[in-house]
PDB file of C-alpha atoms in Angstrom:
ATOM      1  CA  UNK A 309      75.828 134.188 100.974  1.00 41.00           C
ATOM      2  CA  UNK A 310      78.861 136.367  99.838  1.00 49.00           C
ATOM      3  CA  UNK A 311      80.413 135.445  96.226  1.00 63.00           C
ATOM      4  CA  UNK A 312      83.956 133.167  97.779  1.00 76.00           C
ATOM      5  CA  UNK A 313      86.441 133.886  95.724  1.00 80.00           C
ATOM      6  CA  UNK A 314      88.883 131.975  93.040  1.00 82.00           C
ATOM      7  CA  UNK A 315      92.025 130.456  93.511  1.00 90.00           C
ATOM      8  CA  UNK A 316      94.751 133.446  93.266  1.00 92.00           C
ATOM      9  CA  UNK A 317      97.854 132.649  92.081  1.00 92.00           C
ATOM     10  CA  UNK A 318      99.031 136.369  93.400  1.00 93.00           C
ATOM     11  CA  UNK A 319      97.462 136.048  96.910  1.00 96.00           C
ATOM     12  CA  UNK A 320     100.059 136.941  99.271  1.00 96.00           C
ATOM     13  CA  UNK A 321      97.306 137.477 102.343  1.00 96.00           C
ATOM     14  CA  UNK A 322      99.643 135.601 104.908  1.00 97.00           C
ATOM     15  CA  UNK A 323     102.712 137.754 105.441  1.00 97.00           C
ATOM     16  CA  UNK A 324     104.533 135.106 106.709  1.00 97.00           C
ATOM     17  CA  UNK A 325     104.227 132.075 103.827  1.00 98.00           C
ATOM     18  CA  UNK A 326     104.497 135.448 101.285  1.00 97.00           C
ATOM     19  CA  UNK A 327     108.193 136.190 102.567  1.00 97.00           C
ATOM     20  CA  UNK A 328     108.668 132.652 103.010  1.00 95.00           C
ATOM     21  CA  UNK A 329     107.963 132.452  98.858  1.00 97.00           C
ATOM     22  CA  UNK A 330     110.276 135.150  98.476  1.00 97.00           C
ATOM     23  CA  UNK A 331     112.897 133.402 100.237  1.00 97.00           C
ATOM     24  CA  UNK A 332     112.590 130.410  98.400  1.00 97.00           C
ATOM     25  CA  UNK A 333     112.553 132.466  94.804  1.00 97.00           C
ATOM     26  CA  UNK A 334     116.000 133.893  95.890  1.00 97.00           C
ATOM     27  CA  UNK A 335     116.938 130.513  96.662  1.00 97.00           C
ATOM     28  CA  UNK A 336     115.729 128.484  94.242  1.00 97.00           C
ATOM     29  CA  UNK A 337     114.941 130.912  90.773  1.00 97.00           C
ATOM     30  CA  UNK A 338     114.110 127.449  88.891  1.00 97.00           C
ATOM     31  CA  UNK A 339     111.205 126.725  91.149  1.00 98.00           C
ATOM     32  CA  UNK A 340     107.258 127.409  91.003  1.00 97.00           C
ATOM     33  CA  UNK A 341     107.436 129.502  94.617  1.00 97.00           C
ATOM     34  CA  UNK A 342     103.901 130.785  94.398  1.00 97.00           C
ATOM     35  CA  UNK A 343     100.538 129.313  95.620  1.00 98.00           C
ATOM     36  CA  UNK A 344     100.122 126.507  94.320  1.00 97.00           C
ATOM     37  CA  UNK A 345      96.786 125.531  92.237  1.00 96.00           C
ATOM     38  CA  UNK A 346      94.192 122.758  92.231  1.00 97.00           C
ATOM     39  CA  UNK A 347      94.886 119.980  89.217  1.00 97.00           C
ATOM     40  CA  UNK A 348      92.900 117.544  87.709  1.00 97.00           C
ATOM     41  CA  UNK A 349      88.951 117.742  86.229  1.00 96.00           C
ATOM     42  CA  UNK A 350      86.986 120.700  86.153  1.00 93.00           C
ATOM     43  CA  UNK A 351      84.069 118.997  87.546  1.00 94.00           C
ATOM     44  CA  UNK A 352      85.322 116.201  89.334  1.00 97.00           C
ATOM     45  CA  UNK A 353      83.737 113.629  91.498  1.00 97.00           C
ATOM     46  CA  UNK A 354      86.372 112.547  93.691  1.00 98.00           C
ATOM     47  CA  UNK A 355      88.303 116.077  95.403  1.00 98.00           C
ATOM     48  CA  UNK A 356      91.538 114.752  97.632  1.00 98.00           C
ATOM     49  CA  UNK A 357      92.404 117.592 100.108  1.00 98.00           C
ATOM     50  CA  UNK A 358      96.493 117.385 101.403  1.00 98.00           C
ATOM     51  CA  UNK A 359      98.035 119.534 103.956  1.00 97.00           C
ATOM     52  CA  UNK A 360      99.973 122.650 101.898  1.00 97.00           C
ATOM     53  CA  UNK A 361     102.847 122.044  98.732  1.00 97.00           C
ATOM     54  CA  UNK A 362     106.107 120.320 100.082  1.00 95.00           C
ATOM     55  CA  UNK A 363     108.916 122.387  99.636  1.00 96.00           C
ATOM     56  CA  UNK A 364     110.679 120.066  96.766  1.00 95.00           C
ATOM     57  CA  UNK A 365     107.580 118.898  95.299  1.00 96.00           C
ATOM     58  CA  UNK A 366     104.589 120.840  94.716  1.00 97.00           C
ATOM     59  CA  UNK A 367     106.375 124.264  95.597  1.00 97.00           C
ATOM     60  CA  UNK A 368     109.339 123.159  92.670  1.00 97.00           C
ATOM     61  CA  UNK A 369     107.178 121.975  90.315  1.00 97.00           C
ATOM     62  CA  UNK A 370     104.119 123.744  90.512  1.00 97.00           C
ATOM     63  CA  UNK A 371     101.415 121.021  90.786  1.00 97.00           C
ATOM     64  CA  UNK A 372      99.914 119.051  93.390  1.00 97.00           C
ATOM     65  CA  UNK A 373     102.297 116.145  95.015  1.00 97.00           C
ATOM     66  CA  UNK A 374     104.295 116.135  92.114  1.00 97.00           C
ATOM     67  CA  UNK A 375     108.221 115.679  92.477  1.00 93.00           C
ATOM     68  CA  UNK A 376     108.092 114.320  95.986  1.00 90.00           C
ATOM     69  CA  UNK A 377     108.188 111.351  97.918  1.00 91.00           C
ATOM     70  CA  UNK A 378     104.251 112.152  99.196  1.00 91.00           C
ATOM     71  CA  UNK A 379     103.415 112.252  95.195  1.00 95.00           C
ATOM     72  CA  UNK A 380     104.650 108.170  94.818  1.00 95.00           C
ATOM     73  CA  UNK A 381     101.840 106.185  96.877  1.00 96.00           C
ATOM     74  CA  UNK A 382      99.207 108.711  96.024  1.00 97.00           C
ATOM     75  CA  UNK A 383      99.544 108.911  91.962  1.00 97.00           C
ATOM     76  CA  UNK A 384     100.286 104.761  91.664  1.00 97.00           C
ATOM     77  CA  UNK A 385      97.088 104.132  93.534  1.00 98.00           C
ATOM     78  CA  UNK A 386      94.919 106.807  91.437  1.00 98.00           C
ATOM     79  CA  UNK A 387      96.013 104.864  88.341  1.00 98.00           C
ATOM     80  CA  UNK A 388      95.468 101.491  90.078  1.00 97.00           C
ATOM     81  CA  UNK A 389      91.897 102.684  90.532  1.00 98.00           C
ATOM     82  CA  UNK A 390      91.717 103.986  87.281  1.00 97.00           C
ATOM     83  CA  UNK A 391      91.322 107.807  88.809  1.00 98.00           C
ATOM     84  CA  UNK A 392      95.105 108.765  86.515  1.00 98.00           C
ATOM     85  CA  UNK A 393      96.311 107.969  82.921  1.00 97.00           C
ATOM     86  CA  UNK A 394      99.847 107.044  84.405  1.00 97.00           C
ATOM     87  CA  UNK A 395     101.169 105.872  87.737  1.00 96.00           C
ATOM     88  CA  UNK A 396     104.355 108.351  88.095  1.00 95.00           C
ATOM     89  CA  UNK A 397     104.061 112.184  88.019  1.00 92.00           C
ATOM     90  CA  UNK A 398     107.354 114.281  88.095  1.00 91.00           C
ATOM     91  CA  UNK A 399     106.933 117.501  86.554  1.00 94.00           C
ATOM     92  CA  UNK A 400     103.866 119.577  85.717  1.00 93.00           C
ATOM     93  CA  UNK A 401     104.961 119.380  81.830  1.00 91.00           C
ATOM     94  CA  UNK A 402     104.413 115.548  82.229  1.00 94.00           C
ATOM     95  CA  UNK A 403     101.257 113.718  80.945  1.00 93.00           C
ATOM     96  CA  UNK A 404      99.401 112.719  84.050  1.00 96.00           C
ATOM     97  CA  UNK A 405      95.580 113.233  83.093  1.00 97.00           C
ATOM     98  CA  UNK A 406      93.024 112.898  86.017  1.00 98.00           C
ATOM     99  CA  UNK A 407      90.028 111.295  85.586  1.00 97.00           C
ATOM    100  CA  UNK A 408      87.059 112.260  87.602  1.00 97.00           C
ATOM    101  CA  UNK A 409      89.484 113.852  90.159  1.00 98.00           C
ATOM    102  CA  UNK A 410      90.774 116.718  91.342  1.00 98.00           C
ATOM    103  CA  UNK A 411      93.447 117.019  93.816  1.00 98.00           C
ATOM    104  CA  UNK A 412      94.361 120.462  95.948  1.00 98.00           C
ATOM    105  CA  UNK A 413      95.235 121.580  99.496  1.00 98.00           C
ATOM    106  CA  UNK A 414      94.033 123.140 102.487  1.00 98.00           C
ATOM    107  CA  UNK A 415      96.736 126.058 102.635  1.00 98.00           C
ATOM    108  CA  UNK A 416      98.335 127.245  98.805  1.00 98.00           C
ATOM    109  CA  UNK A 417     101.376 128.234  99.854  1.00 98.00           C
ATOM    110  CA  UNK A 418     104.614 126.464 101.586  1.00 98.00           C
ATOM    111  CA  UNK A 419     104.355 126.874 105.212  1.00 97.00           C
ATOM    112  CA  UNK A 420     108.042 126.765 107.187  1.00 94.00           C
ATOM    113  CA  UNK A 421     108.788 123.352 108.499  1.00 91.00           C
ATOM    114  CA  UNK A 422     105.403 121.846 106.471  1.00 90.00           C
ATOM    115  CA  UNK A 423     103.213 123.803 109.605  1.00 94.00           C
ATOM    116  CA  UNK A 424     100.713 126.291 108.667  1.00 97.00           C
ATOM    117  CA  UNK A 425      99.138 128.531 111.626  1.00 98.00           C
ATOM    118  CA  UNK A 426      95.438 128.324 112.462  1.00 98.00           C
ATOM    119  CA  UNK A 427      95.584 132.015 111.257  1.00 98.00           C
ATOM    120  CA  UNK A 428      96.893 131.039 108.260  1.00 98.00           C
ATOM    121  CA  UNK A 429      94.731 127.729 107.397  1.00 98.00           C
ATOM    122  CA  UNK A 430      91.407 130.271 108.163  1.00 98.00           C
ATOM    123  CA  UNK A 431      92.938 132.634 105.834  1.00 97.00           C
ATOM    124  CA  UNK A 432      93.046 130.815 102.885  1.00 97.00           C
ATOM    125  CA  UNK A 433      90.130 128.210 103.758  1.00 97.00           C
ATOM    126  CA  UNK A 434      88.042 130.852 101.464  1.00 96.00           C
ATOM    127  CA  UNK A 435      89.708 129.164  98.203  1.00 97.00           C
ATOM    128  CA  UNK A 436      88.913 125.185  99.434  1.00 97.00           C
ATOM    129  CA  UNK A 437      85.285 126.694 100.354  1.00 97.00           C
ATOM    130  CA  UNK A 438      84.919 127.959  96.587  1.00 96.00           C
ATOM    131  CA  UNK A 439      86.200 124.039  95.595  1.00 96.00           C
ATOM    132  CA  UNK A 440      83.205 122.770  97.520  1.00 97.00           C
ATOM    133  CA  UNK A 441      81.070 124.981  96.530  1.00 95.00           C
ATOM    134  CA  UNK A 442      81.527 123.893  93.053  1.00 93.00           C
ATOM    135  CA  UNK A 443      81.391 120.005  93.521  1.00 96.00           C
ATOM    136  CA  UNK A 444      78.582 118.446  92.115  1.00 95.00           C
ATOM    137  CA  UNK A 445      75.605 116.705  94.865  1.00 95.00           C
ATOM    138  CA  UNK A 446      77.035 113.415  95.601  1.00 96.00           C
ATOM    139  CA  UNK A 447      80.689 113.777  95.513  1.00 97.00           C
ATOM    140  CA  UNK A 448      83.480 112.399  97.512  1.00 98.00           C
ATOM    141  CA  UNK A 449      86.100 114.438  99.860  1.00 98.00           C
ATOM    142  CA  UNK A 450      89.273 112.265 100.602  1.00 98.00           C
ATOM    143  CA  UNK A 451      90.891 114.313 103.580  1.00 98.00           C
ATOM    144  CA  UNK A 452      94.547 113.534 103.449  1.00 98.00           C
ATOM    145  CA  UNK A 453      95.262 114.298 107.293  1.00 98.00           C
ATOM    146  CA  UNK A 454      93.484 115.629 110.800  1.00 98.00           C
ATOM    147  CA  UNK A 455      94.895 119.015 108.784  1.00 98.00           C
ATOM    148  CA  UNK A 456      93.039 118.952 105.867  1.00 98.00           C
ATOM    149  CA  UNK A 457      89.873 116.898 107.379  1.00 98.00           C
ATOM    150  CA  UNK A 458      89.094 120.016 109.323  1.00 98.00           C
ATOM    151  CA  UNK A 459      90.070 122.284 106.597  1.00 98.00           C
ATOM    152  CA  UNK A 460      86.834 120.995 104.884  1.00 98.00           C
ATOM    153  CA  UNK A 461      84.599 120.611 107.679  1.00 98.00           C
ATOM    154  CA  UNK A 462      85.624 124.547 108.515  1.00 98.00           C
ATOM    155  CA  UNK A 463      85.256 125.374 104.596  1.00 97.00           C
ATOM    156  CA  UNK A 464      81.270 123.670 105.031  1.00 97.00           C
ATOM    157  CA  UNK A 465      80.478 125.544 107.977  1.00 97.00           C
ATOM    158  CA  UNK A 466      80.310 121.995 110.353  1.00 98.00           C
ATOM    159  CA  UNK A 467      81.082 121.206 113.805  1.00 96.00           C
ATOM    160  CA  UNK A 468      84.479 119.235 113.872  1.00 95.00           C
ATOM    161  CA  UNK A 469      83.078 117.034 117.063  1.00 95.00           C
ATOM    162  CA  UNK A 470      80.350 115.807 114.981  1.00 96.00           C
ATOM    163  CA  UNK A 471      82.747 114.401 112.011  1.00 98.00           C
ATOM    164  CA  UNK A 472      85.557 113.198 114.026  1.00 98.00           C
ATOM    165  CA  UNK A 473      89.143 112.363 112.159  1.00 98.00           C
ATOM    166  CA  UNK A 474      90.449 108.920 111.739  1.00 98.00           C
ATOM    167  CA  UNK A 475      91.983 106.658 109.306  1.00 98.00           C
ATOM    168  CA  UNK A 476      89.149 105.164 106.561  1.00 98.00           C
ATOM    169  CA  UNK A 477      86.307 107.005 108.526  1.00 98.00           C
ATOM    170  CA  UNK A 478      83.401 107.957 106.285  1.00 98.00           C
ATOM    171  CA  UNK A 479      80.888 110.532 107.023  1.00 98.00           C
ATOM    172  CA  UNK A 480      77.913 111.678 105.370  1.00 97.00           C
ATOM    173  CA  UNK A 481      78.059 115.598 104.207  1.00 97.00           C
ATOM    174  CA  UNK A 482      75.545 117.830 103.145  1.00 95.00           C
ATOM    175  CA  UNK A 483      74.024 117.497  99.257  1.00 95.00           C
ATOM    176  CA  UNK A 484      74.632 113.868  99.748  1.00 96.00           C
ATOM    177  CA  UNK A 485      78.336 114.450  99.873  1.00 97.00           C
ATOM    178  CA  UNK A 486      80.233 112.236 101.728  1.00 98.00           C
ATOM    179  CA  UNK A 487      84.117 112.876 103.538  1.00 98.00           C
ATOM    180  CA  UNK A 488      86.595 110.018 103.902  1.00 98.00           C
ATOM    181  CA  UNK A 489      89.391 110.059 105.986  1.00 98.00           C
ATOM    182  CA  UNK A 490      93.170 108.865 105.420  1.00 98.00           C
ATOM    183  CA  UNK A 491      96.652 109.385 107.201  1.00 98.00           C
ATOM    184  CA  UNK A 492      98.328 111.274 104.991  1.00 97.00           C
ATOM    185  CA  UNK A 493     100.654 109.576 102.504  1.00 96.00           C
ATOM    186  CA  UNK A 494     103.775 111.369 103.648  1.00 94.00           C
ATOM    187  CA  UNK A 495     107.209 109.747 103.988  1.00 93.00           C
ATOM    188  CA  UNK A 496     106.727 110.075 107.499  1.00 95.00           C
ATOM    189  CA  UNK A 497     103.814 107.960 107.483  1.00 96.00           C
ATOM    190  CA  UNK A 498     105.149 105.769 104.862  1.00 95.00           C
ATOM    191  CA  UNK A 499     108.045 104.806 106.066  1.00 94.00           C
ATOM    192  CA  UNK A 500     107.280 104.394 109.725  1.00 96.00           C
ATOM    193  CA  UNK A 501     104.384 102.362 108.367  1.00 96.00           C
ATOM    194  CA  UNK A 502     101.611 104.065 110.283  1.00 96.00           C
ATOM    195  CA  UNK A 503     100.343 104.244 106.569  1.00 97.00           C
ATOM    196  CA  UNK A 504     100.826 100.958 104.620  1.00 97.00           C
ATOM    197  CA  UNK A 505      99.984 101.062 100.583  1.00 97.00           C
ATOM    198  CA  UNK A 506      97.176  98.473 101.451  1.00 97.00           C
ATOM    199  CA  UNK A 507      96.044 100.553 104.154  1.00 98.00           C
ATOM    200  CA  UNK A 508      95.972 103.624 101.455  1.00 98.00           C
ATOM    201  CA  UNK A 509      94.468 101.375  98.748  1.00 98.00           C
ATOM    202  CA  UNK A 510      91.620 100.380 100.319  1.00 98.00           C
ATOM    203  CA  UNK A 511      90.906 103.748 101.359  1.00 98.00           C
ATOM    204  CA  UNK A 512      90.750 105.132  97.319  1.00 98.00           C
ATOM    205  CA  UNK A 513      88.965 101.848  96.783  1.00 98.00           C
ATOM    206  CA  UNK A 514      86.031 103.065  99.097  1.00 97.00           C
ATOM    207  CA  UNK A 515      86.299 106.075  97.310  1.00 98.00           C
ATOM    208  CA  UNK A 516      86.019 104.348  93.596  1.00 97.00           C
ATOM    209  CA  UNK A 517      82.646 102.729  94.947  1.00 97.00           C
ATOM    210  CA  UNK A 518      81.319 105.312  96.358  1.00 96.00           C
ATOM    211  CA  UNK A 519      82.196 107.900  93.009  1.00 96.00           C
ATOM    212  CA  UNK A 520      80.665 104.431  90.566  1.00 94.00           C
ATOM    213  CA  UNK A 521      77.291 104.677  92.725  1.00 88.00           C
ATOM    214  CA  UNK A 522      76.970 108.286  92.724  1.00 62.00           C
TER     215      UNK A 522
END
């Protein structure tokens, strides 16, 4: 199997996210505006895949669902569960610590209008497939979104009929790894209450057992 290669901060492989970044540098010369890398533990046993960085969160601040209204639910239920030091994350200078998790996305880079291409999500599944490569047997996938559910199944080489997407399905992976489902915690989702913070919980709590048994 070919060496997959490591996040790079300087990939500009999709023309059209790479002028999108430039766009946004002219724009905005106070904010991150590059692809946007993985945060939490080196080694982690829990790996939550989103969509791509929102435009004034992740792509501002440089980290993972920080600074944006998708960042609230998901960092106040990782320190519920005891995955985060602190509940609230709003810069990448902060103090949030993960513990036992590491959260990243299926495409690096902002995507106009929060859409990636197929084009582009193949083009930069090569990064998430190094992620997985690297988890340990017997970790956990949380798939924020249909997105980013078959971002991993394409990044493990599996059929997406045979792992269908819904909400708080679980499926069992190979090396004992096993892929939970969730809406994704947008405001979208949030607001029109398709995803309700009980809903979400129980979904990381599923998660927490399954990390404490492994």
């Amino acid at each position: 199997m070919p060496s997959l290669p490591a996040f790079d901060s300087s990939c500009t492989d999709c023309p059209r996210l790479a002028k999108q970044l430039v766009l946004v540098r002219r724009q905005h010369p106070d904010y991150f505006a590059q692809p946007v890398p993985p945060f939490g533990a080196r080694h982690p046993r829990l790996l939550i895949v989103g969509l791509a960085p929102g435009m004034h969160g992740a792509n501002r601040t440089g980290r993972p669902f920080t600074g944006d209204h998708a960042g609230i639910l998901l960092y106040e239920t990782l320190h519920r569960l005891g995955f985060a030091n602190q509940a609230v994350s709003v810069s990448a200078g902060d103090r949030m610590r993960l513990r036992h998790c590491r959260i990243t996305n299926a495409v690096k880079c902002l995507p106009p209008q929060n859409k990636p291409t197929p084009e582009e999500i193949r083009t930069c599944n090569r990064y998430l497939a190094a992620e997985l490569v690297g988890l340990r047997t017997g970790s956990v996938i949380l798939a924020l979104g249909r997105i980013a559910h078959e971002s991993v199944l394409m990044a493990l080489g599996l059929r997406r009929s045979a792992f269908p997407f819904a909400h708080a399905a679980s499926h069992e992976l190979p090396r004992a790894m096993r892929l939970i489902d969730s809406y994704h915690c947008s405001r979208y989702n949030t607001q029109t209450r398709r995803l309700t913070p009980a809903m979400f919980e129980k979904v990381l709590r599923q998660a927490r057992r399954y990390v404490d048994g492994a």
